[in-house]
Amino acid sequence: MDAEVVAALAAANLEVHQVLPWFEVLAEAYEQSPGDWHEFLARLLAGTDGELAAPTAAFTAHADANGQLDLVRRMVETDPAELQEIVTAETGLRLWHMVVAQFGPGWAGWDGSEEGWGQFRDWVYIGANEQDPRMYAETYQRLEPRGASPLTERIEALRALGFTVTGVQAAEAS
């Protein structure tokens, strides 16, 4: 995948459900304004109002500084399903960073025991789900496989995922 296309998608900060409708407007505006950046901008902005307005403004600012129509051409040449996969991955990563920022320090109190694992894991699951079911899904995907690992491996895996683990047994396992 073209790194500039990925960067442009990140700049646009689209939600997964916005990718295909936004791409359709982008492609149509590009096709109807061959070689003219200002005409392209006018057509794109006219076709993206409501929830697509902010991502479009962010994208156009990025594209204006990074190749303008050449960048747009490369996006239009990319399979829309591939763009959607990129946004899905970026959204999952963003959600995961929110989980780590919010719940990561709380793991410092985990004593490294099996019983404590269940309590802390469930605390994170519940907190994530209360905020956004997608956040819960991302959390579950990353934490659930760790439950089958021995405690020492689980502690190291949690640290690698960004959690602070400093409980008594956790400190001894290091």
PDB file of C-alpha atoms in Angstrom:
ATOM      1  CA  MET A   1       0.000   0.000   0.000  1.00  0.00           C
ATOM      2  CA  ASP A   2       1.166   3.490  -0.880  1.00  0.00           C
ATOM      3  CA  ALA A   3       2.434   5.159   2.319  1.00  0.00           C
ATOM      4  CA  GLU A   4       1.142   8.562   1.186  1.00  0.00           C
ATOM      5  CA  VAL A   5      -2.351   7.130   0.697  1.00  0.00           C
ATOM      6  CA  VAL A   6      -2.231   5.669   4.200  1.00  0.00           C
ATOM      7  CA  ALA A   7      -1.065   9.029   5.585  1.00  0.00           C
ATOM      8  CA  ALA A   8      -3.877  10.821   3.748  1.00  0.00           C
ATOM      9  CA  LEU A   9      -6.452   8.440   5.188  1.00  0.00           C
ATOM     10  CA  ALA A  10      -5.020   8.976   8.651  1.00  0.00           C
ATOM     11  CA  ALA A  11      -5.217  12.741   8.149  1.00  0.00           C
ATOM     12  CA  ALA A  12      -8.862  12.470   7.062  1.00  0.00           C
ATOM     13  CA  ASN A  13      -9.679  10.514  10.229  1.00  0.00           C
ATOM     14  CA  LEU A  14     -12.647   8.793   8.608  1.00  0.00           C
ATOM     15  CA  GLU A  15     -14.844   6.347  10.460  1.00  0.00           C
ATOM     16  CA  VAL A  16     -15.149   2.926   8.801  1.00  0.00           C
ATOM     17  CA  HIS A  17     -18.758   3.513   7.702  1.00  0.00           C
ATOM     18  CA  GLN A  18     -17.726   6.779   6.002  1.00  0.00           C
ATOM     19  CA  VAL A  19     -15.039   5.355   3.730  1.00  0.00           C
ATOM     20  CA  LEU A  20     -17.122   4.092   0.808  1.00  0.00           C
ATOM     21  CA  PRO A  21     -19.493   7.092   0.521  1.00  0.00           C
ATOM     22  CA  TRP A  22     -16.526   9.469   0.842  1.00  0.00           C
ATOM     23  CA  PHE A  23     -14.531   7.524  -1.747  1.00  0.00           C
ATOM     24  CA  GLU A  24     -17.414   7.692  -4.233  1.00  0.00           C
ATOM     25  CA  VAL A  25     -17.547  11.490  -3.946  1.00  0.00           C
ATOM     26  CA  LEU A  26     -13.738  11.724  -4.126  1.00  0.00           C
ATOM     27  CA  ALA A  27     -13.575   9.584  -7.279  1.00  0.00           C
ATOM     28  CA  GLU A  28     -16.423  11.442  -8.962  1.00  0.00           C
ATOM     29  CA  ALA A  29     -14.911  14.857  -8.186  1.00  0.00           C
ATOM     30  CA  TYR A  30     -11.561  13.675  -9.525  1.00  0.00           C
ATOM     31  CA  GLU A  31     -13.049  12.306 -12.747  1.00  0.00           C
ATOM     32  CA  GLN A  32     -15.045  15.503 -13.369  1.00  0.00           C
ATOM     33  CA  SER A  33     -12.108  17.870 -12.868  1.00  0.00           C
ATOM     34  CA  PRO A  34      -9.144  16.451 -14.797  1.00  0.00           C
ATOM     35  CA  GLY A  35      -5.958  18.275 -13.934  1.00  0.00           C
ATOM     36  CA  ASP A  36      -7.589  21.165 -12.068  1.00  0.00           C
ATOM     37  CA  TRP A  37      -6.964  21.163  -8.314  1.00  0.00           C
ATOM     38  CA  HIS A  38      -9.336  24.071  -7.598  1.00  0.00           C
ATOM     39  CA  GLU A  39     -12.194  22.567  -9.593  1.00  0.00           C
ATOM     40  CA  PHE A  40     -11.586  19.249  -7.831  1.00  0.00           C
ATOM     41  CA  LEU A  41     -11.739  20.962  -4.435  1.00  0.00           C
ATOM     42  CA  ALA A  42     -14.974  22.738  -5.312  1.00  0.00           C
ATOM     43  CA  ARG A  43     -16.615  19.514  -6.490  1.00  0.00           C
ATOM     44  CA  LEU A  44     -15.360  17.496  -3.528  1.00  0.00           C
ATOM     45  CA  LEU A  45     -16.447  20.066  -0.957  1.00  0.00           C
ATOM     46  CA  ALA A  46     -19.841  20.420  -2.633  1.00  0.00           C
ATOM     47  CA  GLY A  47     -20.388  16.675  -2.416  1.00  0.00           C
ATOM     48  CA  THR A  48     -19.295  16.158   1.178  1.00  0.00           C
ATOM     49  CA  ASP A  49     -21.422  17.869   3.767  1.00  0.00           C
ATOM     50  CA  GLY A  50     -22.717  16.705   7.124  1.00  0.00           C
ATOM     51  CA  GLU A  51     -20.565  14.054   8.748  1.00  0.00           C
ATOM     52  CA  LEU A  52     -18.164  13.963   5.786  1.00  0.00           C
ATOM     53  CA  ALA A  53     -17.326  17.691   5.968  1.00  0.00           C
ATOM     54  CA  ALA A  54     -14.663  17.474   8.699  1.00  0.00           C
ATOM     55  CA  PRO A  55     -12.813  14.461   7.223  1.00  0.00           C
ATOM     56  CA  THR A  56     -12.902  16.142   3.805  1.00  0.00           C
ATOM     57  CA  ALA A  57     -11.464  19.392   5.165  1.00  0.00           C
ATOM     58  CA  ALA A  58      -8.690  17.477   6.919  1.00  0.00           C
ATOM     59  CA  PHE A  59      -7.975  15.443   3.786  1.00  0.00           C
ATOM     60  CA  THR A  60      -7.873  18.461   1.474  1.00  0.00           C
ATOM     61  CA  ALA A  61      -5.467  20.289   3.799  1.00  0.00           C
ATOM     62  CA  HIS A  62      -3.214  17.211   3.793  1.00  0.00           C
ATOM     63  CA  ALA A  63      -3.489  16.716   0.031  1.00  0.00           C
ATOM     64  CA  ASP A  64      -2.803  20.400  -0.643  1.00  0.00           C
ATOM     65  CA  ALA A  65       0.544  20.034   1.124  1.00  0.00           C
ATOM     66  CA  ASN A  66       1.343  16.565  -0.251  1.00  0.00           C
ATOM     67  CA  GLY A  67       0.934  16.315  -3.989  1.00  0.00           C
ATOM     68  CA  GLN A  68      -2.599  17.535  -4.569  1.00  0.00           C
ATOM     69  CA  LEU A  69      -4.070  15.724  -7.579  1.00  0.00           C
ATOM     70  CA  ASP A  70      -1.244  13.192  -7.760  1.00  0.00           C
ATOM     71  CA  LEU A  71      -2.175  12.007  -4.271  1.00  0.00           C
ATOM     72  CA  VAL A  72      -5.871  12.014  -5.163  1.00  0.00           C
ATOM     73  CA  ARG A  73      -5.125   9.987  -8.310  1.00  0.00           C
ATOM     74  CA  ARG A  74      -3.287   7.367  -6.251  1.00  0.00           C
ATOM     75  CA  MET A  75      -6.218   7.188  -3.842  1.00  0.00           C
ATOM     76  CA  VAL A  76      -8.726   6.812  -6.656  1.00  0.00           C
ATOM     77  CA  GLU A  77      -6.592   4.035  -8.161  1.00  0.00           C
ATOM     78  CA  THR A  78      -6.701   2.137  -4.864  1.00  0.00           C
ATOM     79  CA  ASP A  79      -9.406  -0.455  -4.328  1.00  0.00           C
ATOM     80  CA  PRO A  80     -12.033   1.077  -2.014  1.00  0.00           C
ATOM     81  CA  ALA A  81     -12.165  -2.165  -0.010  1.00  0.00           C
ATOM     82  CA  GLU A  82      -8.444  -1.794   0.661  1.00  0.00           C
ATOM     83  CA  LEU A  83      -8.996   1.773   1.862  1.00  0.00           C
ATOM     84  CA  GLN A  84     -11.716   0.510   4.170  1.00  0.00           C
ATOM     85  CA  GLU A  85      -9.354  -2.132   5.583  1.00  0.00           C
ATOM     86  CA  ILE A  86      -6.776   0.554   6.325  1.00  0.00           C
ATOM     87  CA  VAL A  87      -9.311   2.719   8.126  1.00  0.00           C
ATOM     88  CA  THR A  88     -10.554  -0.311  10.058  1.00  0.00           C
ATOM     89  CA  ALA A  89      -7.015  -1.080  11.214  1.00  0.00           C
ATOM     90  CA  GLU A  90      -6.350   2.569  12.091  1.00  0.00           C
ATOM     91  CA  THR A  91      -9.627   2.763  14.028  1.00  0.00           C
ATOM     92  CA  GLY A  92      -8.728  -0.378  15.985  1.00  0.00           C
ATOM     93  CA  LEU A  93      -5.320   1.021  16.804  1.00  0.00           C
ATOM     94  CA  ARG A  94      -6.831   4.332  17.922  1.00  0.00           C
ATOM     95  CA  LEU A  95      -9.311   2.507  20.148  1.00  0.00           C
ATOM     96  CA  TRP A  96      -6.540   0.353  21.594  1.00  0.00           C
ATOM     97  CA  HIS A  97      -4.466   3.420  22.452  1.00  0.00           C
ATOM     98  CA  MET A  98      -7.499   4.816  24.275  1.00  0.00           C
ATOM     99  CA  VAL A  99      -7.794   1.581  26.272  1.00  0.00           C
ATOM    100  CA  VAL A 100      -4.112   1.652  27.211  1.00  0.00           C
ATOM    101  CA  ALA A 101      -4.254   5.319  28.199  1.00  0.00           C
ATOM    102  CA  GLN A 102      -7.365   4.882  30.300  1.00  0.00           C
ATOM    103  CA  PHE A 103      -6.924   1.428  31.815  1.00  0.00           C
ATOM    104  CA  GLY A 104      -3.199   0.753  31.475  1.00  0.00           C
ATOM    105  CA  PRO A 105      -2.130   2.419  34.726  1.00  0.00           C
ATOM    106  CA  GLY A 106      -4.836   0.495  36.609  1.00  0.00           C
ATOM    107  CA  TRP A 107      -3.031  -2.766  35.917  1.00  0.00           C
ATOM    108  CA  ALA A 108      -0.273  -1.593  38.267  1.00  0.00           C
ATOM    109  CA  GLY A 109      -2.451  -2.885  41.110  1.00  0.00           C
ATOM    110  CA  TRP A 110      -2.713  -6.405  39.696  1.00  0.00           C
ATOM    111  CA  ASP A 111      -0.827  -8.777  41.943  1.00  0.00           C
ATOM    112  CA  GLY A 112       0.009 -11.131  39.083  1.00  0.00           C
ATOM    113  CA  SER A 113      -2.318 -13.889  40.324  1.00  0.00           C
ATOM    114  CA  GLU A 114      -4.741 -15.906  38.219  1.00  0.00           C
ATOM    115  CA  GLU A 115      -7.660 -14.638  40.322  1.00  0.00           C
ATOM    116  CA  GLY A 116      -6.547 -11.066  39.905  1.00  0.00           C
ATOM    117  CA  TRP A 117      -6.195 -11.555  36.149  1.00  0.00           C
ATOM    118  CA  GLY A 118      -9.908 -12.304  35.809  1.00  0.00           C
ATOM    119  CA  GLN A 119     -10.868  -9.275  37.893  1.00  0.00           C
ATOM    120  CA  PHE A 120      -8.651  -6.826  36.059  1.00  0.00           C
ATOM    121  CA  ARG A 121      -9.479  -8.253  32.629  1.00  0.00           C
ATOM    122  CA  ASP A 122     -13.212  -8.005  33.323  1.00  0.00           C
ATOM    123  CA  TRP A 123     -12.796  -4.464  34.689  1.00  0.00           C
ATOM    124  CA  VAL A 124     -11.182  -3.426  31.409  1.00  0.00           C
ATOM    125  CA  TYR A 125     -13.798  -5.258  29.321  1.00  0.00           C
ATOM    126  CA  ILE A 126     -16.676  -3.597  31.181  1.00  0.00           C
ATOM    127  CA  GLY A 127     -15.115  -0.141  31.065  1.00  0.00           C
ATOM    128  CA  ALA A 128     -14.323  -0.427  27.371  1.00  0.00           C
ATOM    129  CA  ASN A 129     -17.792  -1.725  26.504  1.00  0.00           C
ATOM    130  CA  GLU A 130     -19.469   1.094  28.441  1.00  0.00           C
ATOM    131  CA  GLN A 131     -17.665   3.593  26.229  1.00  0.00           C
ATOM    132  CA  ASP A 132     -17.936   1.930  22.848  1.00  0.00           C
ATOM    133  CA  PRO A 133     -18.670  -1.660  21.800  1.00  0.00           C
ATOM    134  CA  ARG A 134     -15.911  -1.332  19.185  1.00  0.00           C
ATOM    135  CA  MET A 135     -13.481  -0.509  21.999  1.00  0.00           C
ATOM    136  CA  TYR A 136     -14.600  -3.665  23.797  1.00  0.00           C
ATOM    137  CA  ALA A 137     -14.128  -5.730  20.626  1.00  0.00           C
ATOM    138  CA  GLU A 138     -10.600  -4.397  20.153  1.00  0.00           C
ATOM    139  CA  THR A 139      -9.786  -5.042  23.810  1.00  0.00           C
ATOM    140  CA  TYR A 140     -11.195  -8.557  23.716  1.00  0.00           C
ATOM    141  CA  GLN A 141      -9.214  -9.355  20.566  1.00  0.00           C
ATOM    142  CA  ARG A 142      -5.971  -8.311  22.254  1.00  0.00           C
ATOM    143  CA  LEU A 143      -6.513  -9.614  25.800  1.00  0.00           C
ATOM    144  CA  GLU A 144      -8.489 -12.847  25.435  1.00  0.00           C
ATOM    145  CA  PRO A 145      -5.697 -14.857  23.774  1.00  0.00           C
ATOM    146  CA  ARG A 146      -3.417 -13.940  26.700  1.00  0.00           C
ATOM    147  CA  GLY A 147      -5.609 -15.829  29.183  1.00  0.00           C
ATOM    148  CA  ALA A 148      -4.236 -19.205  28.052  1.00  0.00           C
ATOM    149  CA  SER A 149      -0.602 -18.160  28.560  1.00  0.00           C
ATOM    150  CA  PRO A 150       1.351 -18.836  31.751  1.00  0.00           C
ATOM    151  CA  LEU A 151       1.273 -15.875  34.126  1.00  0.00           C
ATOM    152  CA  THR A 152       4.871 -14.825  33.501  1.00  0.00           C
ATOM    153  CA  GLU A 153       4.258 -14.704  29.737  1.00  0.00           C
ATOM    154  CA  ARG A 154       0.953 -12.905  30.296  1.00  0.00           C
ATOM    155  CA  ILE A 155       2.673 -10.234  32.376  1.00  0.00           C
ATOM    156  CA  GLU A 156       5.287  -9.646  29.700  1.00  0.00           C
ATOM    157  CA  ALA A 157       2.625  -9.607  26.979  1.00  0.00           C
ATOM    158  CA  LEU A 158       0.624  -7.004  28.898  1.00  0.00           C
ATOM    159  CA  ARG A 159       3.703  -4.853  29.250  1.00  0.00           C
ATOM    160  CA  ALA A 160       4.382  -5.220  25.525  1.00  0.00           C
ATOM    161  CA  LEU A 161       0.792  -4.120  24.860  1.00  0.00           C
ATOM    162  CA  GLY A 162       1.442  -0.936  26.859  1.00  0.00           C
ATOM    163  CA  PHE A 163       0.003  -1.765  30.262  1.00  0.00           C
ATOM    164  CA  THR A 164       1.735  -0.912  33.520  1.00  0.00           C
ATOM    165  CA  VAL A 165       2.141  -4.136  35.512  1.00  0.00           C
ATOM    166  CA  THR A 166       4.047  -3.714  38.761  1.00  0.00           C
ATOM    167  CA  GLY A 167       2.200  -5.878  41.305  1.00  0.00           C
ATOM    168  CA  VAL A 168       4.114  -8.094  43.762  1.00  0.00           C
ATOM    169  CA  GLN A 169       4.150 -11.260  41.644  1.00  0.00           C
ATOM    170  CA  ALA A 170       4.597  -9.188  38.494  1.00  0.00           C
ATOM    171  CA  ALA A 171       7.728  -7.616  39.929  1.00  0.00           C
ATOM    172  CA  GLU A 172       9.055 -11.044  40.926  1.00  0.00           C
ATOM    173  CA  ALA A 173       8.423 -12.422  37.429  1.00  0.00           C
ATOM    174  CA  SER A 174      10.673  -9.799  35.815  1.00  0.00           C
TER     175      SER A 174
END
